[in-house]
mmCIF file of C-alpha atoms in Angstrom:
data_model
loop_
_atom_site.group_PDB
_atom_site.id
_atom_site.type_symbol
_atom_site.label_atom_id
_atom_site.label_comp_id
_atom_site.label_asym_id
_atom_site.label_seq_id
_atom_site.Cartn_x
_atom_site.Cartn_y
_atom_site.Cartn_z
ATOM 1 C CA UNK A 839 -2.203 -17.813 16.958
ATOM 2 C CA UNK A 840 -5.373 -19.127 18.561
ATOM 3 C CA UNK A 841 -6.759 -17.684 21.752
ATOM 4 C CA UNK A 842 -5.979 -19.727 24.855
ATOM 5 C CA UNK A 843 -8.718 -20.007 27.471
ATOM 6 C CA UNK A 844 -7.453 -19.234 30.975
ATOM 7 C CA UNK A 845 -9.463 -20.128 34.079
ATOM 8 C CA UNK A 846 -9.105 -17.957 37.170
ATOM 9 C CA UNK A 847 -10.696 -17.612 40.608
ATOM 10 C CA UNK A 848 -13.146 -14.676 40.513
ATOM 11 C CA UNK A 849 -12.919 -14.275 44.298
ATOM 12 C CA UNK A 850 -9.133 -14.520 44.353
ATOM 13 C CA UNK A 851 -6.536 -11.782 44.392
ATOM 14 C CA UNK A 852 -5.838 -9.700 41.261
ATOM 15 C CA UNK A 853 -4.429 -11.415 38.169
ATOM 16 C CA UNK A 854 -0.854 -10.612 37.186
ATOM 17 C CA UNK A 855 0.661 -10.853 33.684
ATOM 18 C CA UNK A 856 4.413 -11.076 33.074
ATOM 19 C CA UNK A 857 5.943 -10.767 29.612
ATOM 20 C CA UNK A 858 9.285 -12.425 28.839
ATOM 21 C CA UNK A 859 11.458 -12.879 25.774
ATOM 22 C CA UNK A 860 14.116 -15.557 25.513
ATOM 23 C CA UNK A 861 17.466 -15.751 23.723
ATOM 24 C CA UNK A 862 18.548 -12.172 24.575
ATOM 25 C CA UNK A 863 16.782 -10.605 21.590
ATOM 26 C CA UNK A 864 16.041 -6.858 21.516
ATOM 27 C CA UNK A 865 12.406 -5.964 21.145
ATOM 28 C CA UNK A 866 9.259 -4.354 22.458
ATOM 29 C CA UNK A 867 5.639 -5.246 23.165
ATOM 30 C CA UNK A 868 2.178 -3.837 23.771
ATOM 31 C CA UNK A 869 -0.024 -5.609 26.324
ATOM 32 C CA UNK A 870 -3.730 -4.811 25.952
ATOM 33 C CA UNK A 871 -6.661 -5.826 28.152
ATOM 34 C CA UNK A 872 -9.853 -5.946 26.060
ATOM 35 C CA UNK A 873 -13.500 -6.029 27.121
ATOM 36 C CA UNK A 874 -15.298 -6.770 23.860
ATOM 37 C CA UNK A 875 -14.115 -4.082 21.437
ATOM 38 C CA UNK A 876 -13.170 -1.663 24.230
ATOM 39 C CA UNK A 877 -9.657 -1.240 25.599
ATOM 40 C CA UNK A 878 -9.684 -1.479 29.395
ATOM 41 C CA UNK A 879 -5.961 -0.793 29.774
ATOM 42 C CA UNK A 880 -2.812 -0.852 27.668
ATOM 43 C CA UNK A 881 0.799 -1.192 28.774
ATOM 44 C CA UNK A 882 3.985 -0.879 26.714
ATOM 45 C CA UNK A 883 7.402 -2.312 27.426
ATOM 46 C CA UNK A 884 10.662 -3.578 26.018
ATOM 47 C CA UNK A 885 13.043 -6.378 26.807
ATOM 48 C CA UNK A 886 15.933 -4.172 27.975
ATOM 49 C CA UNK A 887 14.985 -4.312 31.665
ATOM 50 C CA UNK A 888 13.135 -7.436 32.809
ATOM 51 C CA UNK A 889 12.298 -5.889 36.197
ATOM 52 C CA UNK A 890 9.418 -3.855 34.742
ATOM 53 C CA UNK A 891 7.612 -6.449 32.600
ATOM 54 C CA UNK A 892 4.956 -7.558 35.131
ATOM 55 C CA UNK A 893 1.511 -5.976 35.320
ATOM 56 C CA UNK A 894 -1.411 -6.333 37.707
ATOM 57 C CA UNK A 895 -4.753 -6.256 35.923
ATOM 58 C CA UNK A 896 -6.865 -3.395 37.321
ATOM 59 C CA UNK A 897 -9.887 -3.941 39.543
ATOM 60 C CA UNK A 898 -11.166 -7.077 41.231
ATOM 61 C CA UNK A 899 -10.455 -10.412 39.559
ATOM 62 C CA UNK A 900 -14.186 -10.998 39.017
ATOM 63 C CA UNK A 901 -14.339 -8.023 36.616
ATOM 64 C CA UNK A 902 -12.163 -9.868 34.074
ATOM 65 C CA UNK A 903 -14.536 -12.719 33.246
ATOM 66 C CA UNK A 904 -14.754 -12.919 29.440
ATOM 67 C CA UNK A 905 -12.064 -10.309 28.825
ATOM 68 C CA UNK A 906 -9.134 -10.921 26.483
ATOM 69 C CA UNK A 907 -5.496 -10.165 27.231
ATOM 70 C CA UNK A 908 -3.421 -9.601 24.080
ATOM 71 C CA UNK A 909 0.349 -9.249 23.836
ATOM 72 C CA UNK A 910 1.782 -8.057 20.521
ATOM 73 C CA UNK A 911 5.558 -8.281 20.510
ATOM 74 C CA UNK A 912 8.351 -7.850 18.015
ATOM 75 C CA UNK A 913 12.060 -8.646 18.267
ATOM 76 C CA UNK A 914 15.061 -8.161 16.050
ATOM 77 C CA UNK A 915 16.707 -11.478 15.196
ATOM 78 C CA UNK A 916 20.422 -10.664 15.359
ATOM 79 C CA UNK A 917 23.374 -12.955 14.588
ATOM 80 C CA UNK A 918 24.421 -15.415 15.752
ATOM 81 C CA UNK A 919 21.070 -16.323 17.386
ATOM 82 C CA UNK A 920 18.133 -17.203 15.145
ATOM 83 C CA UNK A 921 15.905 -18.501 17.967
ATOM 84 C CA UNK A 922 13.090 -16.554 19.576
ATOM 85 C CA UNK A 923 10.729 -17.187 22.479
ATOM 86 C CA UNK A 924 7.875 -15.094 23.869
ATOM 87 C CA UNK A 925 5.862 -15.907 26.983
ATOM 88 C CA UNK A 926 2.904 -14.288 28.684
ATOM 89 C CA UNK A 927 2.709 -15.872 32.135
ATOM 90 C CA UNK A 928 -0.471 -15.307 34.138
ATOM 91 C CA UNK A 929 -0.528 -15.780 37.915
ATOM 92 C CA UNK A 930 -3.083 -15.382 40.666
ATOM 93 C CA UNK A 931 -2.655 -15.845 44.405
ATOM 94 C CA UNK A 932 1.024 -16.686 43.877
ATOM 95 C CA UNK A 933 0.282 -19.597 41.524
ATOM 96 C CA UNK A 934 0.745 -19.865 37.777
ATOM 97 C CA UNK A 935 -2.636 -20.174 36.035
ATOM 98 C CA UNK A 936 -1.391 -20.131 32.417
ATOM 99 C CA UNK A 937 1.575 -19.681 30.114
ATOM 100 C CA UNK A 938 0.758 -18.510 26.594
ATOM 101 C CA UNK A 939 3.832 -18.771 24.421
ATOM 102 C CA UNK A 940 5.347 -18.961 20.976
ATOM 103 C CA UNK A 941 8.890 -19.940 20.061
ATOM 104 C CA UNK A 942 10.874 -21.000 17.042
ATOM 105 C CA UNK A 943 13.518 -19.832 14.601
ATOM 106 C CA UNK A 944 13.492 -16.809 12.281
ATOM 107 C CA UNK A 945 15.866 -15.564 9.565
ATOM 108 C CA UNK A 946 18.888 -13.646 10.870
ATOM 109 C CA UNK A 947 18.502 -9.896 10.486
ATOM 110 C CA UNK A 948 14.701 -10.089 10.378
ATOM 111 C CA UNK A 949 11.998 -8.744 12.672
ATOM 112 C CA UNK A 950 9.808 -11.401 14.237
ATOM 113 C CA UNK A 951 6.358 -10.472 15.447
ATOM 114 C CA UNK A 952 4.007 -12.533 17.583
ATOM 115 C CA UNK A 953 0.478 -12.054 18.862
ATOM 116 C CA UNK A 954 -0.454 -13.914 22.058
ATOM 117 C CA UNK A 955 -4.073 -14.048 23.294
ATOM 118 C CA UNK A 956 -5.616 -15.240 26.573
ATOM 119 C CA UNK A 957 -9.401 -15.282 27.137
ATOM 120 C CA UNK A 958 -10.063 -15.014 30.866
ATOM 121 C CA UNK A 959 -12.834 -17.208 32.318
ATOM 122 C CA UNK A 960 -14.057 -17.281 35.919
ATOM 123 C CA UNK A 961 -14.102 -20.854 37.181
#
């Protein structure tokens, strides 16, 4: 998947990322904040409890200009549902600034992996 450019306000409040998975599929993800080839922070989660799938990026918003947020996720496609949907929703100051997503169908009984990328740009 291509990297989506996401504009944000460098003098605004911290940026928040929320990871969601549709169609009640079991799975897990790793959310990584990159600065060049360096990992700034990494979070891990699963889709069992949706109350803990939101993360505030560390530091002031201005520090994230040019950084990349990557979400690698994998779900088990179990009968009878062959649909999948992943979303990485980015918000700042209570407003949605981007939704990076992938959805589709996958063979029953398979594992479906996705890789979502957002390049953060101060506007």
